[in-house]
Short mmCIF file of C-alpha atoms in Angstrom, two decimals:
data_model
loop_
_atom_site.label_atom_id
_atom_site.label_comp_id
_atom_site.label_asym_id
_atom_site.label_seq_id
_atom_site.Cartn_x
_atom_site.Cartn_y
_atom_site.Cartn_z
CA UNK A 842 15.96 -5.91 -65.11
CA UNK A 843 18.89 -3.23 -65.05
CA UNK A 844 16.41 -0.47 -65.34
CA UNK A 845 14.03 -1.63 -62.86
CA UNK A 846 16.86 -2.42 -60.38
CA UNK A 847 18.50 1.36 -61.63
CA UNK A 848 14.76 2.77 -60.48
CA UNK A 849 15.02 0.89 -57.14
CA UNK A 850 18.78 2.58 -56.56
CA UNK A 851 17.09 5.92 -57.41
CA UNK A 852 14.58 5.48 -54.96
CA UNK A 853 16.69 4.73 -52.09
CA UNK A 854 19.29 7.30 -53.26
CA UNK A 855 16.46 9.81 -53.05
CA UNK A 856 15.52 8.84 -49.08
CA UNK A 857 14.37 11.67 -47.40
CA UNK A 858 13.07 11.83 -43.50
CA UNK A 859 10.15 10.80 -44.35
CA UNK A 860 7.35 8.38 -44.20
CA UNK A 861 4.70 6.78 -46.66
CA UNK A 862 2.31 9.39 -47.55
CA UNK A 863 -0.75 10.08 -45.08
CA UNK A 864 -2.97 10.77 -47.92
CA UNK A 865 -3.12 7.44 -49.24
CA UNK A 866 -3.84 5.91 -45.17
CA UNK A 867 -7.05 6.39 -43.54
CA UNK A 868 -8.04 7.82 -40.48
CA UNK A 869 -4.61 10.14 -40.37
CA UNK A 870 -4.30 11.44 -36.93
CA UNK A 871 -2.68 14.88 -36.48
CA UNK A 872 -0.88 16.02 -33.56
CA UNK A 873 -3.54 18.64 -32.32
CA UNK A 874 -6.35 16.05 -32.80
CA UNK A 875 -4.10 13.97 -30.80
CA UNK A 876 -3.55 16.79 -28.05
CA UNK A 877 -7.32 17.52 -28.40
CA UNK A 878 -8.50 13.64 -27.64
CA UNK A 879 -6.11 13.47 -24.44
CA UNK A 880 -7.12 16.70 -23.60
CA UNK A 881 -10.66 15.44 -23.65
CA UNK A 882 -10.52 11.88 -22.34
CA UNK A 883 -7.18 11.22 -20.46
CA UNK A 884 -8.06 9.69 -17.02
CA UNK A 885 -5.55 12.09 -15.14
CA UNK A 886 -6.81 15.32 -16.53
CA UNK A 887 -10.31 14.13 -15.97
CA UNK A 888 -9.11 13.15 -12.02
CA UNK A 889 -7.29 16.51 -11.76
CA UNK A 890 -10.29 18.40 -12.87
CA UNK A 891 -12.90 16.77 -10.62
CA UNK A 892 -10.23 17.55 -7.86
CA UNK A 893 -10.18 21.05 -8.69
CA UNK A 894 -14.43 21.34 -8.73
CA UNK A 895 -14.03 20.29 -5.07
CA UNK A 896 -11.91 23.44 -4.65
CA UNK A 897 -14.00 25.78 -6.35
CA UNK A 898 -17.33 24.21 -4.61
CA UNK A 899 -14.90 24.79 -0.89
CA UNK A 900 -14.50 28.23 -2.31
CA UNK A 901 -16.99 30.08 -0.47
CA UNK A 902 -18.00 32.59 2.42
CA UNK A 903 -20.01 30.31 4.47
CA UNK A 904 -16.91 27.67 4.77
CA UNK A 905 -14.68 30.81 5.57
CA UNK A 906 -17.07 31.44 8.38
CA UNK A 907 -18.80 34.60 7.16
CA UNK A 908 -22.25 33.40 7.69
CA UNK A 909 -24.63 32.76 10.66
CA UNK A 910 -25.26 29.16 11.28
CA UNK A 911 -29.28 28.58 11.87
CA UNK A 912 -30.86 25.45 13.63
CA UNK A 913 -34.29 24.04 14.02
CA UNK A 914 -35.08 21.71 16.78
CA UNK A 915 -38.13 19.56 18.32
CA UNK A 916 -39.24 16.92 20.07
CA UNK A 917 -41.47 15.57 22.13
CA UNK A 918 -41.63 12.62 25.03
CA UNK A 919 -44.51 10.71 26.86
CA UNK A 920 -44.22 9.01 29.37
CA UNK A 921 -46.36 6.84 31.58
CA UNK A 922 -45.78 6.10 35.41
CA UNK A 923 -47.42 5.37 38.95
CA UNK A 924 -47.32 8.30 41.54
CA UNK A 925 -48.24 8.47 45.21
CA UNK A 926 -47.48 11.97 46.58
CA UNK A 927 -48.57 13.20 50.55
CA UNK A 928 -48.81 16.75 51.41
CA UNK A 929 -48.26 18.33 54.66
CA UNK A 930 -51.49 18.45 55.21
CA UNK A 931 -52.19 14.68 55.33
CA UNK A 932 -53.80 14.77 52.01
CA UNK A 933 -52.93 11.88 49.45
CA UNK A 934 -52.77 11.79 46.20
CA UNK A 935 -52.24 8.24 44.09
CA UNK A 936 -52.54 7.76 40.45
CA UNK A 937 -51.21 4.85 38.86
CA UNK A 938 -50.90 4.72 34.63
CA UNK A 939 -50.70 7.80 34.72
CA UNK A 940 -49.49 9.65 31.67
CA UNK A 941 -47.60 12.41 30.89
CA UNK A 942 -46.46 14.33 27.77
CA UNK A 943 -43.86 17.21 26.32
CA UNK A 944 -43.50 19.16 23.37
CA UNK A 945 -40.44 21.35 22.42
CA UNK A 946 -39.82 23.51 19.72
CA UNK A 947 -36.74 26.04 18.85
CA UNK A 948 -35.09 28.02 15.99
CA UNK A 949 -31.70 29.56 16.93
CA UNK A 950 -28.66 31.17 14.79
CA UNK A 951 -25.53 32.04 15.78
CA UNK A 952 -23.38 34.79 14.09
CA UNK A 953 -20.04 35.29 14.92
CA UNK A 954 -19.31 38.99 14.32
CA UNK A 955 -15.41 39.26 14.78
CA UNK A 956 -12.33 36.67 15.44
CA UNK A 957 -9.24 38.48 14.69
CA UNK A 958 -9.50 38.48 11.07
CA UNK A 959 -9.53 34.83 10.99
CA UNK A 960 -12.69 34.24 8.33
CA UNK A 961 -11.01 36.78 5.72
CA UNK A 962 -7.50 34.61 6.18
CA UNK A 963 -9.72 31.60 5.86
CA UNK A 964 -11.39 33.03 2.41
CA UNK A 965 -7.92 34.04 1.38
CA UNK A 966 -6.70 30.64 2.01
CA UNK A 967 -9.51 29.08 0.15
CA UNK A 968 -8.48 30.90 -2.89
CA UNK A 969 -5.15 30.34 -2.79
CA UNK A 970 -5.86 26.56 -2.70
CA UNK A 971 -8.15 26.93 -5.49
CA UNK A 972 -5.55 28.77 -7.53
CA UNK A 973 -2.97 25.75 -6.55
CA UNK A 974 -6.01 23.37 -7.51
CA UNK A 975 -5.97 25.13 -11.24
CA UNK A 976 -2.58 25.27 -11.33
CA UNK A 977 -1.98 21.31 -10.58
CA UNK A 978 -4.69 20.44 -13.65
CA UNK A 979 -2.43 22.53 -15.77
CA UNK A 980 0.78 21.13 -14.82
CA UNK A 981 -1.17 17.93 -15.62
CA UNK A 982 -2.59 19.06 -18.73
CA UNK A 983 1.17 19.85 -19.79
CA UNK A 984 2.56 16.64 -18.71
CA UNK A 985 0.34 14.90 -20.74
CA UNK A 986 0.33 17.16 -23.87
CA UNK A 987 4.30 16.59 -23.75
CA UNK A 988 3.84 12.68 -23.31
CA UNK A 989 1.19 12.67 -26.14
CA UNK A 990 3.32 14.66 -28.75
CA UNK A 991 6.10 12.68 -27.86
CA UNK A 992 4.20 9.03 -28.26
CA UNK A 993 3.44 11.22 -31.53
CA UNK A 994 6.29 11.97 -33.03
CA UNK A 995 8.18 8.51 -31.77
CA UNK A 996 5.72 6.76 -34.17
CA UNK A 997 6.26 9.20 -36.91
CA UNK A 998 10.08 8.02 -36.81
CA UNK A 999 9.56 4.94 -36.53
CA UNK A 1000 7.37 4.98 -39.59
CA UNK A 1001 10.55 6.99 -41.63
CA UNK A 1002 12.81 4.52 -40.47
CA UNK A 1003 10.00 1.43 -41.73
CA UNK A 1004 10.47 3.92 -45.21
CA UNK A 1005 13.81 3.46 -44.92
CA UNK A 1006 13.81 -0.28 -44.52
CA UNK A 1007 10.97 -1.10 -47.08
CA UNK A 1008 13.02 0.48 -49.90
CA UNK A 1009 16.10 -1.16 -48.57
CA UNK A 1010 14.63 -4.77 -48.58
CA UNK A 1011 12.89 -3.81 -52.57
CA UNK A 1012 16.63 -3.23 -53.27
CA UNK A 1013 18.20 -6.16 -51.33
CA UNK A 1014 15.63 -8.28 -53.50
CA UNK A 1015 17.01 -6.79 -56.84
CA UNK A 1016 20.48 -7.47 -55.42
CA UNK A 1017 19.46 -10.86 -54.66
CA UNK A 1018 18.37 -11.07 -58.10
CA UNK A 1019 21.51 -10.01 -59.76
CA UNK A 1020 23.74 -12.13 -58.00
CA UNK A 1021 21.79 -15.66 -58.69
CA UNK A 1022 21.64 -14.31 -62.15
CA UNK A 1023 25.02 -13.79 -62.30
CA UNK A 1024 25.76 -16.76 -60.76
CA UNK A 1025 23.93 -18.63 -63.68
CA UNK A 1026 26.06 -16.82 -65.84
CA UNK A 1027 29.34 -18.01 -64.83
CA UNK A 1028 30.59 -14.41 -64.03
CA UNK A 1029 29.31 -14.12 -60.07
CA UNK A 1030 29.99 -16.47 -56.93
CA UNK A 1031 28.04 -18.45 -55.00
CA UNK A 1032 29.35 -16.41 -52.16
CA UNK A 1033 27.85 -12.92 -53.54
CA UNK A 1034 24.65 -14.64 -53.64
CA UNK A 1035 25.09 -15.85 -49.95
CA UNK A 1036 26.04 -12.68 -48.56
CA UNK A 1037 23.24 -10.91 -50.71
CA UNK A 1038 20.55 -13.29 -49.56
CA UNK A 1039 22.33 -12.87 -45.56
CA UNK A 1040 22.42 -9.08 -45.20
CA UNK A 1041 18.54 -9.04 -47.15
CA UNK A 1042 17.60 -11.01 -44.15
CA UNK A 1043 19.43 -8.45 -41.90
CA UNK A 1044 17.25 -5.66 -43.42
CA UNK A 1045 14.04 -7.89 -43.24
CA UNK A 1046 14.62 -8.42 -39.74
CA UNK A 1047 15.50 -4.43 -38.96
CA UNK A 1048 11.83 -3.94 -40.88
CA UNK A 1049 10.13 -6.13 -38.55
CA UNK A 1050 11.48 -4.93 -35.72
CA UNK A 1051 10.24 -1.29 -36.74
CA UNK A 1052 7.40 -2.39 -37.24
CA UNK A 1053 6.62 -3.41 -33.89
CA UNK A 1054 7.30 -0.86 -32.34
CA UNK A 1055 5.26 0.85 -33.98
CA UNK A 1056 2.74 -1.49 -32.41
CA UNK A 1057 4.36 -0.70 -28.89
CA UNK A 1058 4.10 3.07 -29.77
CA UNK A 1059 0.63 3.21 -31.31
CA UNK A 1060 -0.82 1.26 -28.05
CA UNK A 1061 1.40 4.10 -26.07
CA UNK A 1062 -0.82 6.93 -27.75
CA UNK A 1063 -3.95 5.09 -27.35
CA UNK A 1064 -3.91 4.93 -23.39
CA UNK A 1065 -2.49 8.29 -23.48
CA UNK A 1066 -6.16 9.09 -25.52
CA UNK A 1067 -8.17 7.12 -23.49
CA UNK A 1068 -9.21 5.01 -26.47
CA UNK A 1069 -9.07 1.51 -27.06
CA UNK A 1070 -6.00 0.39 -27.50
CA UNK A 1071 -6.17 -1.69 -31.05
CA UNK A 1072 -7.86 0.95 -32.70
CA UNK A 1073 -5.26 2.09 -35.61
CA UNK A 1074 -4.24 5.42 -37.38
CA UNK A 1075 -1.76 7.04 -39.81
CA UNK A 1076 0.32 9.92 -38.73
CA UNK A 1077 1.68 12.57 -40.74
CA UNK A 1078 5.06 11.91 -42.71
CA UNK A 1079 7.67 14.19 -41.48
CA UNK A 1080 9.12 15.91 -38.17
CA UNK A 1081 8.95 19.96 -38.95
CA UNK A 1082 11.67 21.57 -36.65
CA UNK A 1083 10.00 24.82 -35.59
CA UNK A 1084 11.58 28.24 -36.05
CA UNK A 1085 14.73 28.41 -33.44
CA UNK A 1086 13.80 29.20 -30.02
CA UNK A 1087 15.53 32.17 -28.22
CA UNK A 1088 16.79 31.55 -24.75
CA UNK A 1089 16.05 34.67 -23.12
CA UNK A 1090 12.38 34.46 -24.41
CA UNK A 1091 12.24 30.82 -22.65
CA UNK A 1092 13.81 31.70 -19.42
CA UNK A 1093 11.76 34.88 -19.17
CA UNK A 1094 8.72 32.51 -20.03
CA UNK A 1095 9.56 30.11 -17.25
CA UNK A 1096 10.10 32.30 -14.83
CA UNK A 1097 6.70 34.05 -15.63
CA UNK A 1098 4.80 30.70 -16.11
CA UNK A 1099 5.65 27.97 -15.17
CA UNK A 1100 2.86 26.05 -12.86
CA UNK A 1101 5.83 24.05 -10.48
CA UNK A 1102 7.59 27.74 -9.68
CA UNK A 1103 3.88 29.29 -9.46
CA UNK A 1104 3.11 26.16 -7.07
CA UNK A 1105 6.03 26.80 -5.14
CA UNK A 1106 4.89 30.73 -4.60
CA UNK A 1107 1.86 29.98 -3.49
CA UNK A 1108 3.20 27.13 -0.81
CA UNK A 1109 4.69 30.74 0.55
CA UNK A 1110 1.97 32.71 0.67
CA UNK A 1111 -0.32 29.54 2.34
CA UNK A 1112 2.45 29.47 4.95
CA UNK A 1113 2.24 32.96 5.87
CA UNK A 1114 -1.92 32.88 6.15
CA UNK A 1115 -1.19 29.53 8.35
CA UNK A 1116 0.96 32.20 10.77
CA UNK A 1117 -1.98 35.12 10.17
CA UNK A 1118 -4.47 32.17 11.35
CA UNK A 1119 -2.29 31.69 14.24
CA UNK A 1120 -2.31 36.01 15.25
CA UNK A 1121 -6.25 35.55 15.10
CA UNK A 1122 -6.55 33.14 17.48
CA UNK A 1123 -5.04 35.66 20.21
CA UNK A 1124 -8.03 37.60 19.65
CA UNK A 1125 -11.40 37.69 21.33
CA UNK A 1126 -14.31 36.08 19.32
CA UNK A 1127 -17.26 38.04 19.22
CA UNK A 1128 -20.83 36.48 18.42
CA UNK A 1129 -24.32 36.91 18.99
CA UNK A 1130 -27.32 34.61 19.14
CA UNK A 1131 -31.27 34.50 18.96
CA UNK A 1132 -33.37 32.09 19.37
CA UNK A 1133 -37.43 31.49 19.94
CA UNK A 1134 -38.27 28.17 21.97
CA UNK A 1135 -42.07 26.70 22.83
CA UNK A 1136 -42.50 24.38 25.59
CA UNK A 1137 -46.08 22.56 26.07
CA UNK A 1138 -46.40 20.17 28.90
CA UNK A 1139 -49.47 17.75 30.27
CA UNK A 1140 -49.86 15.41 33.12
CA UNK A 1141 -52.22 13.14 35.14
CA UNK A 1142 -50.12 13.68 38.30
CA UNK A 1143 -48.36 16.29 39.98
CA UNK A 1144 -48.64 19.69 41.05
CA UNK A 1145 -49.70 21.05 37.46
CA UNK A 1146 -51.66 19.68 34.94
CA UNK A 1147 -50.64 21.78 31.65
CA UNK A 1148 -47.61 24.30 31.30
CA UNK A 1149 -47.09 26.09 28.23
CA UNK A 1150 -44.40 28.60 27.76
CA UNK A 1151 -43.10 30.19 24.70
CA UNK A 1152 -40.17 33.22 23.90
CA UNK A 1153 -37.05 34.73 22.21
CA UNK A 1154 -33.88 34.90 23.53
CA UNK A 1155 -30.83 36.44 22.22
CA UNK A 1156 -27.41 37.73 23.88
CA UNK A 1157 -24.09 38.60 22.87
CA UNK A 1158 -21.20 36.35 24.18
CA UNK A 1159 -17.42 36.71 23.80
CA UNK A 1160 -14.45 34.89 24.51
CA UNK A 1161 -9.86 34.88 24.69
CA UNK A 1162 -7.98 32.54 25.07
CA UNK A 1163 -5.80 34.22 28.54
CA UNK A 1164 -3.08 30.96 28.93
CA UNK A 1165 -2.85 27.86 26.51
CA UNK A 1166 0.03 26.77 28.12
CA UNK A 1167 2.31 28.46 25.01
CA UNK A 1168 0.85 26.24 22.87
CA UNK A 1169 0.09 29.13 20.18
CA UNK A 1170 3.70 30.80 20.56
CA UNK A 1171 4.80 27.28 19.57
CA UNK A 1172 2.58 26.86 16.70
CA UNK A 1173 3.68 30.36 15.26
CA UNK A 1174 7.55 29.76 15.62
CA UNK A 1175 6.54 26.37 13.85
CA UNK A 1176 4.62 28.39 10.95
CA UNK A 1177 7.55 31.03 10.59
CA UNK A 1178 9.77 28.02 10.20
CA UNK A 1179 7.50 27.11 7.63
CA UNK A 1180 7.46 30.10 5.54
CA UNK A 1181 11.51 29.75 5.95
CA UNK A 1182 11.31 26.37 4.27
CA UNK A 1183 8.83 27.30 1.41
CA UNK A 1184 10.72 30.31 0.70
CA UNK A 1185 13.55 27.90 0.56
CA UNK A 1186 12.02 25.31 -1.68
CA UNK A 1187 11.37 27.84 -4.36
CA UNK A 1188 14.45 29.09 -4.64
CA UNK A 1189 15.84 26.01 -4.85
CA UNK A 1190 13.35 24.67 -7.49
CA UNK A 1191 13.95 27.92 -9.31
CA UNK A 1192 17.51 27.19 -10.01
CA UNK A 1193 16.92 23.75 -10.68
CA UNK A 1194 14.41 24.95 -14.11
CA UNK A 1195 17.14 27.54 -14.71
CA UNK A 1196 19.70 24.39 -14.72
CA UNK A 1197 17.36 22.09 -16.73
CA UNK A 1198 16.24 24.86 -19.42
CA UNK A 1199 20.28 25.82 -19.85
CA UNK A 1200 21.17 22.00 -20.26
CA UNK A 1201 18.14 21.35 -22.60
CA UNK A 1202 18.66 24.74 -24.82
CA UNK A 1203 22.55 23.47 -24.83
CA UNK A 1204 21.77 20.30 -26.21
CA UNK A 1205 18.62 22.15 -28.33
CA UNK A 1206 21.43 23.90 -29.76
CA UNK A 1207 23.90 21.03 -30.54
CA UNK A 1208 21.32 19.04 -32.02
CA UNK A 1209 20.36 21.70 -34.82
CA UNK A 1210 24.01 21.90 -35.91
CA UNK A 1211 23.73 17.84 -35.71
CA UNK A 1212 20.72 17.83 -38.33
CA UNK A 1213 22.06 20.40 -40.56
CA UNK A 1214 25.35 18.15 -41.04
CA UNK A 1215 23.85 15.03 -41.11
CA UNK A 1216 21.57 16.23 -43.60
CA UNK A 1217 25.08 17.43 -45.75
CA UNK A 1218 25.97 13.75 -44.50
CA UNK A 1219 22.98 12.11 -46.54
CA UNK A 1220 23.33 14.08 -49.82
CA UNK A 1221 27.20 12.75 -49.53
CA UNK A 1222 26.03 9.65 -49.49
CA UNK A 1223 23.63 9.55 -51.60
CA UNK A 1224 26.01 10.37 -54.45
CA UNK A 1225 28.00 7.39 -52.86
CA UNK A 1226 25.57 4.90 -53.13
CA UNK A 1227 24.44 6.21 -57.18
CA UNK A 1228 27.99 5.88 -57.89
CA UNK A 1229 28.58 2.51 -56.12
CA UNK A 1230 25.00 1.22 -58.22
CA UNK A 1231 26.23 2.25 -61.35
CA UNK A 1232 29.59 0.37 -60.84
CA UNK A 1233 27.83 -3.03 -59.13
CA UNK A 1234 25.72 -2.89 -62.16
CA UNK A 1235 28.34 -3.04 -64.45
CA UNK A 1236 30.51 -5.79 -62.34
CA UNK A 1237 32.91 -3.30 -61.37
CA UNK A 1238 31.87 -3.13 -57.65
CA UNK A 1239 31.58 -6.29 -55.83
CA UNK A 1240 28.44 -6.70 -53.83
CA UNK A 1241 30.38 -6.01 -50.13
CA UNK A 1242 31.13 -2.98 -51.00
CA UNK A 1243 27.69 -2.79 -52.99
CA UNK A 1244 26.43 -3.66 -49.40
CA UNK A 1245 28.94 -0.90 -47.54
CA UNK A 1246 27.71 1.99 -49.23
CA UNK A 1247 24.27 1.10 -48.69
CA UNK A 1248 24.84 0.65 -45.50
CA UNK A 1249 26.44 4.20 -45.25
CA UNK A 1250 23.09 5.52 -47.04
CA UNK A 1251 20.95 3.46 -44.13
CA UNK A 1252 23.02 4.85 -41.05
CA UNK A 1253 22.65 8.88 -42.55
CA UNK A 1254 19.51 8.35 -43.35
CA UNK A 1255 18.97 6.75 -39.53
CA UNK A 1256 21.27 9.41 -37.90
CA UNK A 1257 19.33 12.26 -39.96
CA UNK A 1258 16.28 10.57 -38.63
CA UNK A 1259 17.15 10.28 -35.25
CA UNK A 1260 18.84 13.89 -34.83
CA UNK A 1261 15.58 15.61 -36.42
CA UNK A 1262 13.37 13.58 -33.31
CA UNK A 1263 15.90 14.62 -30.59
CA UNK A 1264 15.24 18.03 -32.19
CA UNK A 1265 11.48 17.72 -31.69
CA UNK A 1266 11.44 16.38 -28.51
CA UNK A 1267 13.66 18.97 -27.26
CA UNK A 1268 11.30 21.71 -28.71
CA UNK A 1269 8.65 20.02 -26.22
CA UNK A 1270 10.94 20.09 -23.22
CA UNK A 1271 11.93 23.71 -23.57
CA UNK A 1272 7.89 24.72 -23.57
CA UNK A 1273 7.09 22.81 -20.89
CA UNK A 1274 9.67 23.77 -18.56
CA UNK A 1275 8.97 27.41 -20.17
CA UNK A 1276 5.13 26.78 -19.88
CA UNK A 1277 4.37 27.30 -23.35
CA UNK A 1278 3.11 24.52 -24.65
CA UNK A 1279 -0.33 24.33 -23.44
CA UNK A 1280 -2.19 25.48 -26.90
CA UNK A 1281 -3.86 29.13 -27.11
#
């Protein structure tokens, strides 16, 4: 019993932030195949792409106005009626059903040919809000890549921290152990074996609660997937810090890529085509037409009895606005205001990244130094807690203070835990706001 419960104190001794072994789950889900099914199946990407195929499909010449508009038309009408007509010269002439029939046909296109620029401002425009379309799928894409590694990496914490508590309850058990055995013995207390059995139950309890949520967590990831919900996975073991990020290199980054300041620049430069719109509409618009029309008529009554005419037309027609009672001066100080505000937003949402990215870089930074003591904090206490086994094995240590130096072990090992996710998570942050995390 004293070298299985020795092995047990090794064990926990020996915690690391880390999680039972992926290889021995199945169906171990790594972050990029995580990234790769959202990226795939998430319900707001797919939305924000669909939105973005309207924009391309808008994106063309025809719905800037470029081309000629072409229309085919007929008809034809009958009609039947009672006529009684007298000439001058007394003569009479009285039909009654009598019936009457037309047939029309026409092609005609109009072109217009100039209107102060206004189509190539309109094709301009229809670019720039495809380019905003593209740019609002990525910013969506990046939201939910940081949500999904996030979900991610909150499970993979959770499942070190269920580590944690697994080995701790194996050991409570052997503690439990001890003290009844000890108790039969005549050298322990019925109150060791109390306590033992109470704070085993703490630990039990911690475990459970762990474990769901996990459950909470895993469910997270699924919806952020698109895939059903119960379906369940292993994740990797441990939370690798990457390399340390340089904040120059992020701010440079941010101010390069990021889709919200790109957004913002082309709010600008929509403005100013709204005012260039505006300028065009002081201009004449220049257009031509042709057309080709056929006309066949028949009657019972009247003067003639068939009529058949057929021809082309075509003419060039322009037309300015001379007085719209200042309602396009009004519209272009209201555009000019417009471009005022715009210009303003970005600058204003420009520091606000540059605050965020210092704040999160300052905190990036703290939290390093954080893990690299609380992992000096851990090995400390894991000589603690060998020590304090070796002396509650022997009956030197009573199990209280058995109990507060594995508690010590528990909190490093959860501070460790906790300060390497904050790590991650802050990793994420910095390349989204510096719009570097979409993958190559």
């Amino acid at each position: 019993m004293q070298f299985k419960f020795r092995l047990l104190n090794i064990l926990l001794a020996g915690f690391l932030v880390t999680s039972a072994s992926p290889a021995a789950l199945s169906q171990v889900l790594l972050p990029a195949d995580a990234v790769n099914l959202a990226l795939e199946n998430n319900y707001s990407i797919r939305i924000a792409r669909l939105e973005e195929e309207i924009l391309q499909n808008n994106f063309t010449r025809g719905n800037a106005g470029f081309l000629p508009v072409a229309e085919l038309s007929a008809g034809q009408n009958n009609s039947i009626s009672n006529a009684r007509q007298e000439y001058l010269t007394g003569q009479v002439n009285e039909r009654d059903n009598a019936k009457s029939n037309s047939l029309s046909a026409g092609a005609a296109l109009n072109w217009t040919l100039f209107d102060g620029l206004r189509m190539f401002n309109a094709y301009t425009l229809l670019r720039q809000q495809l380019q905003a379309g593209e740019l609002r799928t990525r910013l969506q894409v990046e939201n939910t890549i940081a949500s999904v590694l996030g979900s991610y990496y909150n499970i993979v914490q959770l499942r070190q921290r269920v580590a944690v508590f697994d080995k701790a309850v194996a050991l409570g058990e052997e503690r439990v152990e001890i003290a009844r055995e000890m108790l039969l013995l005549g050298s322990g207390s019925r109150l060791d074996l109390l306590q033992a059995e109470v704070d085993l139950n703490t630990d039990r309890s911690q475990l459970l609660e762990f474990q769901e949520m996990i459950t909470g967590a895993s469910i997270t990831l699924n919806h952020l997937m698109a895939r059903d919900a119960a379906l369940t996975f292993a994740v990797e073991d441990t939370i690798t810090i990457m390399p340390v990020l340089d904040y120059k290199t992020l701010e440079s980054a941010m101010l390069r890529s990021n889709p919200q300041l790109l957004l913002s620049q082309l709010d600008i430069d929509m403005a100013n085509r709204a005012l260039l719109d505006i300028r065009g509409r002081r201009a004449p618009v220049i257009g031509m037409n042709l057309g080709y029309n056929f006309n066949n008529q028949n009657s019972e009554s009247g003067f003639l009895k068939t009529s058949r005419t057929s021809g082309v037309n075509y003419g060039i027609t322009a037309n300015m606005s001379i007085f719209d009672g200042f309602s396009l001066n009004r519209q272009a100080q209201n555009a000019r205001i417009g471009m005022e505000s715009a210009a303003l937003q970005q600058q204003a949402y420009t520091e606000q990244l540059k605050a965020e990215l210092l704040s999160s870089y300052k905190t990036y930074s703290s939290k390093l130094q954080m893990v690299a003591l609380e992992r000096q904090n851990l090995e400390t206490a894991n000589i603690n807690f060998e020590i304090a086994g070796e002396r509650f094995r022997l009956g030197e240590l009573s199990g209280i203070e058995y109990r507060e130096a594995q508690k010590n072990l528990l909190a490093a090992n959860e501070r460790l835990i906790s300060a390497v996710y904050e790590v991650r998570l802050l990793e994420i942050s910095l390349m989204q706001l510096s719009g570097t995390i979409l993958p190559e």
